[in-house]
């Protein structure tokens, strides 16, 4: 049984991936790594950050306060046509994970062991799930309070976690969407980005700030509260990744937070007075 404090195998450095031991592949040049990183971000969360900024500008320049506007996370793509809607939902979830497959390919190509290099594998499921559940409990509760406070102060849009029709596939799609969000964000903005910034010679503090600001930026469509709340979450996640050397617990925590948010809204919206519904 592996101890929770045992070192990362094969000469890995927590938060940085494999070391350059005997037989390690030669690292690409900084120019190549820089271009590769920009391309990966441009195909994934970097593009989402720019989209969120444009959406935020549209919201703050629209007459009326932010809290009187809504940001819907899981909406129907074909109202009244459930099978077509399901096809679009599955298509969106699958294509959103393509950048993760690209990162896995890039890490395999440099002989880093694929996603294992960033601790996204099945080596320590108990560790990942237990740490993830504890982290989700702390961040999920505080995040809800921050959201309600930011919205009441007029700094946030009303977030509508789901607006899907009441059909048989609603719950599975919401769970799948939560897992997709978690895998995409933690693999890209934590595991991959920190590894590349380390290789480019960034300081630990600069990499932490870059990762946290990126996470906050692609949540700007929710408002100022969404930006700062997710940035704080990003700082915590970076620190824990540096400590544990694994994105597994962070994926588990993020998936649990989103699953509870999506399903909780589906069950409670319109039934409790404290939950805004747009």
Coordinates of N, CA and C in Angstrom, one line a residue, residues 77-275:
X77 N -30.0 22.8 -26.5 CA -29.6 23.2 -27.8 C -30.6 23.0 -28.9
X78 N -31.7 22.2 -28.5 CA -32.7 21.9 -29.5 C -34.0 21.8 -28.7
X79 N -34.6 22.9 -28.2 CA -35.8 22.8 -27.4 C -36.9 22.0 -28.1
X80 N -37.6 21.1 -27.4 CA -38.7 20.4 -28.0 C -38.3 19.2 -28.8
X81 N -37.0 19.0 -29.0 CA -36.4 17.8 -29.8 C -35.4 17.1 -28.9
X82 N -35.8 16.3 -27.9 CA -34.9 15.7 -26.9 C -33.8 14.9 -27.5
X83 N -34.0 14.1 -28.6 CA -33.0 13.3 -29.1 C -31.9 14.1 -29.8
X84 N -32.3 15.1 -30.5 CA -31.3 16.0 -31.2 C -30.6 16.8 -30.1
X85 N -31.3 17.2 -29.1 CA -30.7 18.0 -28.0 C -29.6 17.1 -27.3
X86 N -29.9 15.8 -27.1 CA -29.0 14.9 -26.5 C -27.7 14.8 -27.4
X87 N -27.9 14.7 -28.7 CA -26.8 14.6 -29.6 C -25.9 15.8 -29.5
X88 N -26.5 17.0 -29.4 CA -25.7 18.2 -29.3 C -25.0 18.3 -27.9
X89 N -25.7 17.8 -26.9 CA -25.0 17.8 -25.5 C -23.8 16.9 -25.5
X90 N -23.9 15.7 -26.0 CA -22.8 14.8 -26.1 C -21.7 15.3 -27.0
X91 N -22.1 15.9 -28.1 CA -21.1 16.4 -29.0 C -20.3 17.5 -28.3
X92 N -20.9 18.4 -27.6 CA -20.3 19.5 -26.8 C -19.3 19.0 -25.8
X93 N -19.7 18.0 -25.0 CA -18.9 17.4 -24.0 C -17.7 16.7 -24.6
X94 N -17.9 16.0 -25.6 CA -16.8 15.2 -26.3 C -15.7 16.2 -26.9
X95 N -16.2 17.1 -27.6 CA -15.3 18.1 -28.3 C -14.5 19.0 -27.3
X96 N -15.1 19.2 -26.2 CA -14.5 20.1 -25.2 C -13.2 19.4 -24.6
X97 N -13.2 18.0 -24.7 CA -12.1 17.3 -24.2 C -11.0 17.0 -25.2
X98 N -11.1 17.5 -26.4 CA -10.1 17.3 -27.4 C -8.8 18.0 -27.0
X99 N -8.8 19.2 -26.4 CA -7.5 19.7 -25.9 C -6.8 18.9 -24.9
X100 N -7.6 18.1 -24.1 CA -7.0 17.2 -23.1 C -6.2 16.1 -23.8
X101 N -6.9 15.6 -24.9 CA -6.2 14.5 -25.7 C -5.0 15.1 -26.3
X102 N -5.0 16.3 -26.8 CA -3.8 17.0 -27.3 C -2.7 17.1 -26.3
X103 N -3.0 17.5 -25.1 CA -2.0 17.6 -24.1 C -1.4 16.2 -23.8
X104 N -2.3 15.2 -23.7 CA -1.8 13.8 -23.5 C -0.8 13.4 -24.6
X105 N -1.1 13.7 -25.8 CA -0.2 13.4 -26.9 C 1.1 14.2 -26.8
X106 N 1.0 15.4 -26.5 CA 2.3 16.2 -26.4 C 3.2 15.7 -25.3
X107 N 2.6 15.3 -24.1 CA 3.4 14.8 -23.0 C 3.9 13.4 -23.4
X108 N 3.2 12.6 -24.1 CA 3.7 11.3 -24.6 C 4.9 11.5 -25.6
X109 N 4.8 12.5 -26.4 CA 5.8 12.8 -27.4 C 7.1 13.2 -26.8
X110 N 7.1 13.9 -25.7 CA 8.3 14.3 -25.0 C 8.7 13.2 -24.0
X111 N 8.1 12.0 -24.1 CA 8.4 10.9 -23.2 C 8.3 11.2 -21.7
X112 N 7.2 11.9 -21.4 CA 7.0 12.3 -20.0 C 6.0 11.3 -19.4
X113 N 5.4 10.4 -20.2 CA 4.5 9.4 -19.6 C 3.0 9.9 -19.8
X114 N 2.8 10.8 -20.7 CA 1.4 11.2 -20.9 C 0.8 12.0 -19.7
X115 N -0.4 11.8 -19.5 CA -1.1 12.5 -18.4 C -0.6 12.0 -17.0
X116 N 0.1 10.8 -17.0 CA 0.7 10.4 -15.7 C 1.7 11.4 -15.2
X117 N 2.3 12.1 -16.1 CA 3.4 13.1 -15.7 C 2.8 14.2 -14.8
X118 N 1.5 14.4 -14.9 CA 0.9 15.5 -14.1 C -0.1 14.9 -13.0
X119 N 0.0 13.6 -12.9 CA -0.8 12.9 -11.8 C -2.2 12.8 -12.1
X120 N -2.5 12.5 -13.4 CA -3.9 12.2 -13.8 C -3.9 10.8 -14.3
X121 N -4.1 9.9 -13.4 CA -4.0 8.4 -13.7 C -4.7 7.7 -12.6
X122 N -4.6 6.3 -12.6 CA -5.3 5.5 -11.7 C -4.4 4.9 -10.6
X123 N -3.2 5.5 -10.4 CA -2.3 5.0 -9.4 C -2.7 5.1 -8.0
X124 N -3.4 6.2 -7.7 CA -3.8 6.5 -6.3 C -5.2 6.9 -6.2
X125 N -6.2 6.1 -6.5 CA -7.6 6.5 -6.5 C -8.1 6.9 -5.1
X126 N -7.7 6.2 -4.1 CA -8.1 6.5 -2.8 C -7.7 7.9 -2.3
X127 N -6.4 8.2 -2.6 CA -5.9 9.5 -2.3 C -6.6 10.6 -3.0
X128 N -6.8 10.4 -4.3 CA -7.4 11.4 -5.2 C -8.8 11.7 -4.7
X129 N -9.6 10.6 -4.5 CA -11.0 10.8 -4.1 C -11.2 11.4 -2.7
X130 N -10.4 10.9 -1.7 CA -10.5 11.4 -0.4 C -10.1 12.9 -0.3
X131 N -8.9 13.2 -0.9 CA -8.5 14.6 -0.9 C -9.5 15.5 -1.6
X132 N -10.0 15.0 -2.8 CA -10.9 15.7 -3.6 C -12.2 16.0 -2.9
X133 N -12.7 15.0 -2.1 CA -14.0 15.2 -1.4 C -13.8 16.2 -0.3
X134 N -12.7 16.2 0.4 CA -12.5 17.1 1.5 C -12.4 18.5 0.9
X135 N -11.6 18.7 -0.2 CA -11.4 20.0 -0.8 C -12.8 20.5 -1.3
X136 N -13.6 19.6 -1.9 CA -14.9 20.1 -2.5 C -15.8 20.6 -1.4
X137 N -15.8 19.9 -0.2 CA -16.6 20.4 0.9 C -16.2 21.8 1.3
X138 N -15.0 22.1 1.4 CA -14.5 23.4 1.9 C -14.8 24.5 0.8
X139 N -14.3 24.2 -0.4 CA -14.5 25.2 -1.5 C -15.9 25.4 -1.9
X140 N -16.6 24.3 -2.0 CA -18.0 24.4 -2.5 C -18.9 25.2 -1.6
X141 N -18.8 25.0 -0.3 CA -19.6 25.8 0.7 C -19.2 27.3 0.7
X142 N -17.9 27.6 0.7 CA -17.5 29.0 0.7 C -17.8 29.6 -0.6
X143 N -17.7 28.9 -1.7 CA -17.9 29.4 -3.0 C -19.4 29.8 -3.2
X144 N -20.3 29.0 -2.6 CA -21.7 29.4 -2.7 C -22.0 30.7 -1.9
X145 N -21.4 30.8 -0.7 CA -21.6 32.0 0.0 C -21.0 33.3 -0.7
X146 N -19.9 33.1 -1.3 CA -19.3 34.2 -2.0 C -20.2 34.6 -3.2
X147 N -20.7 33.6 -3.9 CA -21.6 33.9 -5.1 C -22.8 34.7 -4.6
X148 N -23.5 34.2 -3.6 CA -24.7 34.9 -3.1 C -24.4 36.3 -2.6
X149 N -23.2 36.5 -2.0 CA -22.9 37.8 -1.5 C -22.5 38.7 -2.7
X150 N -21.8 38.2 -3.7 CA -21.4 39.1 -4.8 C -22.7 39.4 -5.6
X151 N -23.6 38.5 -5.8 CA -24.8 38.8 -6.5 C -25.6 39.9 -5.8
X152 N -25.8 39.7 -4.5 CA -26.5 40.7 -3.7 C -25.9 42.1 -3.7
X153 N -24.6 42.1 -3.9 CA -23.9 43.4 -3.9 C -23.9 44.0 -5.4
X154 N -24.4 43.2 -6.3 CA -24.5 43.7 -7.7 C -23.3 43.5 -8.5
X155 N -22.4 42.6 -8.0 CA -21.1 42.3 -8.8 C -21.2 41.1 -9.6
X156 N -22.3 40.4 -9.6 CA -22.4 39.1 -10.3 C -23.7 39.0 -11.0
X157 N -23.6 38.3 -12.2 CA -24.9 37.9 -12.8 C -25.5 36.7 -12.0
X158 N -26.8 36.5 -12.3 CA -27.4 35.3 -11.7 C -27.0 34.1 -12.5
X159 N -26.3 33.2 -11.8 CA -25.8 32.0 -12.5 C -26.9 30.9 -12.5
X160 N -27.3 30.5 -13.7 CA -28.3 29.4 -13.8 C -27.5 28.1 -14.2
X161 N -27.2 27.2 -13.3 CA -26.4 26.1 -13.6 C -26.9 25.1 -14.6
X162 N -28.3 25.1 -14.8 CA -28.8 24.2 -15.8 C -30.2 24.7 -16.2
X163 N -30.5 24.5 -17.5 CA -31.8 24.8 -18.0 C -32.2 23.8 -19.1
X164 N -32.0 22.5 -18.7 CA -32.3 21.4 -19.6 C -33.7 20.9 -19.4
X165 N -34.3 20.3 -20.4 CA -35.6 19.8 -20.3 C -35.7 18.6 -19.3
X166 N -36.8 18.3 -18.7 CA -36.9 17.2 -17.8 C -37.1 15.9 -18.5
X167 N -36.0 15.4 -19.1 CA -36.1 14.2 -19.8 C -35.1 13.2 -19.1
X168 N -35.1 11.9 -19.6 CA -34.4 10.9 -18.9 C -32.9 11.1 -18.9
X169 N -32.4 11.8 -19.8 CA -30.9 12.0 -19.9 C -30.4 13.2 -19.2
X170 N -31.3 13.9 -18.6 CA -30.9 15.2 -17.9 C -29.8 15.0 -16.9
X171 N -30.0 14.1 -15.9 CA -29.0 13.9 -14.8 C -27.7 13.4 -15.3
X172 N -27.7 12.3 -16.2 CA -26.4 11.8 -16.7 C -25.6 12.9 -17.5
X173 N -26.3 13.7 -18.2 CA -25.6 14.8 -19.0 C -25.1 15.8 -18.1
X174 N -25.8 16.2 -17.0 CA -25.3 17.2 -16.0 C -24.0 16.6 -15.3
X175 N -24.0 15.3 -15.0 CA -22.9 14.7 -14.3 C -21.7 14.7 -15.3
X176 N -22.0 14.3 -16.5 CA -20.9 14.2 -17.6 C -20.3 15.6 -17.8
X177 N -21.2 16.6 -17.8 CA -20.7 18.0 -18.0 C -19.8 18.5 -16.9
X178 N -20.2 18.1 -15.7 CA -19.4 18.4 -14.5 C -18.0 17.8 -14.6
X179 N -18.0 16.5 -15.0 CA -16.7 15.8 -15.1 C -15.8 16.4 -16.2
X180 N -16.5 16.7 -17.3 CA -15.8 17.3 -18.5 C -15.1 18.7 -18.0
X181 N -15.9 19.5 -17.3 CA -15.3 20.8 -16.9 C -14.1 20.5 -16.0
X182 N -14.2 19.6 -15.1 CA -13.1 19.3 -14.1 C -11.9 18.8 -14.9
X183 N -12.0 17.9 -15.8 CA -10.9 17.3 -16.5 C -10.2 18.4 -17.3
X184 N -11.0 19.1 -18.1 CA -10.5 20.1 -19.0 C -9.7 21.2 -18.2
X185 N -10.3 21.7 -17.2 CA -9.7 22.9 -16.5 C -8.5 22.4 -15.7
X186 N -8.6 21.4 -15.0 CA -7.4 21.0 -14.1 C -6.2 20.5 -14.9
X187 N -6.5 19.7 -16.0 CA -5.4 19.2 -16.8 C -4.7 20.4 -17.5
X188 N -5.5 21.3 -18.1 CA -4.9 22.4 -18.8 C -4.3 23.5 -17.9
X189 N -5.1 24.0 -17.0 CA -4.7 25.2 -16.3 C -3.8 25.0 -15.1
X190 N -3.8 23.7 -14.7 CA -2.9 23.3 -13.6 C -1.8 22.5 -14.1
X191 N -2.1 21.2 -14.4 CA -1.0 20.3 -14.8 C -0.2 20.7 -16.0
X192 N -0.8 21.0 -17.1 CA -0.1 21.3 -18.3 C 0.6 22.7 -18.2
X193 N -0.2 23.7 -17.9 CA 0.3 25.1 -17.9 C 1.5 25.2 -16.9
X194 N 1.3 24.7 -15.7 CA 2.4 24.8 -14.7 C 3.7 24.1 -15.2
X195 N 3.5 22.9 -15.8 CA 4.7 22.2 -16.3 C 5.4 23.0 -17.4
X196 N 4.6 23.6 -18.3 CA 5.2 24.3 -19.4 C 5.9 25.6 -18.8
X197 N 5.3 26.3 -17.9 CA 5.8 27.5 -17.4 C 7.1 27.2 -16.6
X198 N 7.1 26.1 -15.9 CA 8.4 25.6 -15.2 C 9.5 25.4 -16.2
X199 N 9.1 24.8 -17.3 CA 10.1 24.5 -18.4 C 10.6 25.8 -19.0
X200 N 9.8 26.8 -19.1 CA 10.1 28.1 -19.7 C 10.9 29.0 -18.7
X201 N 11.1 28.5 -17.5 CA 11.9 29.3 -16.6 C 11.1 30.3 -15.7
X202 N 9.8 30.2 -15.7 CA 9.0 31.1 -14.9 C 9.2 30.8 -13.4
X203 N 9.2 31.8 -12.5 CA 9.3 31.5 -11.1 C 8.0 30.9 -10.6
X204 N 8.0 30.2 -9.5 CA 6.8 29.6 -8.9 C 5.7 30.6 -8.7
X205 N 6.0 31.8 -8.2 CA 5.0 32.8 -7.9 C 4.4 33.3 -9.2
X206 N 5.2 33.5 -10.2 CA 4.7 34.0 -11.5 C 3.8 33.0 -12.2
X207 N 4.1 31.7 -12.1 CA 3.3 30.6 -12.6 C 2.0 30.5 -11.9
X208 N 2.1 30.7 -10.6 CA 0.8 30.7 -9.7 C -0.1 31.8 -10.2
X209 N 0.4 33.0 -10.3 CA -0.4 34.1 -10.7 C -1.0 33.9 -12.1
X210 N -0.2 33.4 -13.0 CA -0.7 33.2 -14.4 C -1.8 32.2 -14.4
X211 N -1.7 31.1 -13.7 CA -2.7 30.1 -13.6 C -4.0 30.5 -13.0
X212 N -3.8 31.3 -11.9 CA -5.0 31.7 -11.1 C -5.8 32.8 -11.9
X213 N -5.0 33.7 -12.6 CA -5.7 34.8 -13.3 C -6.4 34.2 -14.6
X214 N -5.8 33.2 -15.2 CA -6.4 32.5 -16.3 C -7.7 31.9 -15.9
X215 N -7.7 31.2 -14.7 CA -8.9 30.5 -14.2 C -10.0 31.6 -13.9
X216 N -9.6 32.7 -13.3 CA -10.6 33.7 -13.1 C -11.1 34.3 -14.4
X217 N -10.3 34.5 -15.4 CA -10.6 35.2 -16.6 C -11.7 34.4 -17.4
X218 N -11.6 33.1 -17.5 CA -12.7 32.4 -18.2 C -14.0 32.2 -17.5
X219 N -14.0 32.8 -16.2 CA -15.3 32.8 -15.5 C -15.8 34.2 -15.4
X220 N -15.2 35.2 -16.2 CA -15.7 36.6 -16.1 C -17.1 36.7 -16.6
X221 N -17.6 35.8 -17.5 CA -19.0 35.9 -18.0 C -20.0 35.9 -16.8
X222 N -19.5 35.4 -15.6 CA -20.4 35.4 -14.5 C -20.4 36.7 -13.7
X223 N -19.4 37.5 -14.0 CA -19.3 38.8 -13.3 C -18.0 38.9 -12.5
X224 N -17.9 40.0 -11.8 CA -16.6 40.2 -11.0 C -16.5 39.2 -9.9
X225 N -17.6 38.8 -9.3 CA -17.5 37.8 -8.2 C -17.0 36.5 -8.8
X226 N -17.5 36.1 -10.0 CA -17.0 34.9 -10.6 C -15.5 34.9 -10.9
X227 N -15.0 36.1 -11.3 CA -13.6 36.2 -11.6 C -12.7 36.1 -10.3
X228 N -13.0 36.8 -9.3 CA -12.2 36.8 -8.1 C -12.4 35.5 -7.3
X229 N -13.6 35.0 -7.3 CA -13.8 33.7 -6.5 C -13.0 32.6 -7.2
X230 N -13.1 32.5 -8.5 CA -12.3 31.4 -9.2 C -10.8 31.6 -9.1
X231 N -10.4 32.9 -9.1 CA -9.0 33.2 -9.0 C -8.5 32.7 -7.6
X232 N -9.2 32.9 -6.6 CA -8.8 32.4 -5.2 C -8.8 30.9 -5.3
X233 N -9.8 30.3 -5.8 CA -9.8 28.8 -6.0 C -8.5 28.4 -6.8
X234 N -8.1 29.1 -7.8 CA -7.0 28.8 -8.6 C -5.7 28.8 -7.8
X235 N -5.6 29.8 -6.9 CA -4.4 29.9 -6.0 C -4.3 28.7 -5.1
X236 N -5.4 28.3 -4.5 CA -5.5 27.1 -3.6 C -5.1 25.9 -4.4
X237 N -5.6 25.7 -5.6 CA -5.4 24.5 -6.4 C -3.9 24.4 -6.8
X238 N -3.3 25.6 -7.2 CA -1.9 25.5 -7.5 C -1.0 25.1 -6.3
X239 N -1.3 25.7 -5.2 CA -0.5 25.3 -4.0 C -0.7 23.8 -3.6
X240 N -1.9 23.3 -3.8 CA -2.1 21.9 -3.5 C -1.4 21.0 -4.5
X241 N -1.4 21.4 -5.8 CA -0.8 20.7 -6.8 C 0.7 20.6 -6.6
X242 N 1.3 21.7 -6.2 CA 2.7 21.8 -5.9 C 3.0 20.8 -4.7
X243 N 2.1 20.7 -3.8 CA 2.4 19.9 -2.6 C 2.2 18.4 -2.9
X244 N 1.1 18.1 -3.7 CA 0.8 16.7 -3.9 C 1.4 16.1 -5.2
X245 N 1.7 17.0 -6.2 CA 2.2 16.5 -7.5 C 1.2 15.8 -8.3
X246 N -0.1 16.0 -8.1 CA -1.1 15.3 -8.8 C -2.3 16.2 -9.1
X247 N -2.9 16.1 -10.3 CA -4.1 16.8 -10.5 C -5.3 16.0 -10.2
X248 N -5.1 14.7 -9.9 CA -6.2 13.8 -9.6 C -7.1 14.3 -8.6
X249 N -6.6 14.7 -7.4 CA -7.5 15.2 -6.3 C -8.2 16.5 -6.8
X250 N -7.6 17.3 -7.6 CA -8.2 18.6 -8.0 C -9.3 18.3 -9.0
X251 N -9.2 17.3 -9.9 CA -10.2 16.9 -10.8 C -11.4 16.4 -10.0
X252 N -11.1 15.5 -9.0 CA -12.2 15.0 -8.2 C -13.0 16.1 -7.5
X253 N -12.2 17.0 -6.9 CA -12.9 18.1 -6.2 C -13.7 19.0 -7.1
X254 N -13.2 19.3 -8.2 CA -13.9 20.1 -9.2 C -15.2 19.4 -9.7
X255 N -15.0 18.2 -10.0 CA -16.2 17.4 -10.5 C -17.3 17.3 -9.5
X256 N -16.9 17.1 -8.2 CA -17.9 17.1 -7.1 C -18.6 18.4 -6.9
X257 N -17.8 19.5 -7.0 CA -18.4 20.8 -6.8 C -19.4 21.1 -7.9
X258 N -19.0 20.9 -9.1 CA -19.9 21.1 -10.2 C -21.1 20.2 -10.2
X259 N -20.9 18.9 -9.9 CA -22.1 18.0 -9.9 C -23.1 18.4 -8.8
X260 N -22.6 18.8 -7.6 CA -23.5 19.3 -6.6 C -24.3 20.5 -7.0
X261 N -23.5 21.5 -7.7 CA -24.1 22.7 -8.1 C -25.2 22.5 -9.2
X262 N -24.9 21.6 -10.2 CA -25.8 21.3 -11.3 C -27.1 20.6 -10.8
X263 N -26.8 19.5 -10.0 CA -27.9 18.7 -9.6 C -28.7 19.4 -8.5
X264 N -28.0 20.1 -7.6 CA -28.7 20.9 -6.5 C -29.6 21.9 -7.1
X265 N -29.1 22.6 -8.1 CA -30.0 23.6 -8.8 C -31.2 22.9 -9.4
X266 N -31.0 21.8 -10.1 CA -32.1 21.1 -10.7 C -33.2 20.7 -9.7
X267 N -32.7 20.3 -8.5 CA -33.7 19.9 -7.5 C -34.3 21.0 -6.7
X268 N -33.6 22.1 -6.5 CA -34.0 23.2 -5.6 C -34.5 24.4 -6.2
X269 N -34.2 24.7 -7.5 CA -34.7 25.9 -8.1 C -36.2 26.0 -8.1
X270 N -36.6 27.2 -7.6 CA -38.1 27.4 -7.5 C -38.7 26.9 -6.2
X271 N -37.9 26.1 -5.4 CA -38.5 25.5 -4.2 C -37.9 26.1 -2.9
X272 N -36.8 26.8 -3.0 CA -36.3 27.5 -1.9 C -36.1 29.0 -2.2
X273 N -36.3 29.9 -1.3 CA -36.3 31.3 -1.6 C -34.9 31.9 -1.7
X274 N -33.9 31.2 -1.1 CA -32.5 31.8 -1.1 C -31.7 31.6 -2.4
X275 N -32.2 30.7 -3.3 CA -31.5 30.4 -4.5 C -32.0 31.2 -5.7

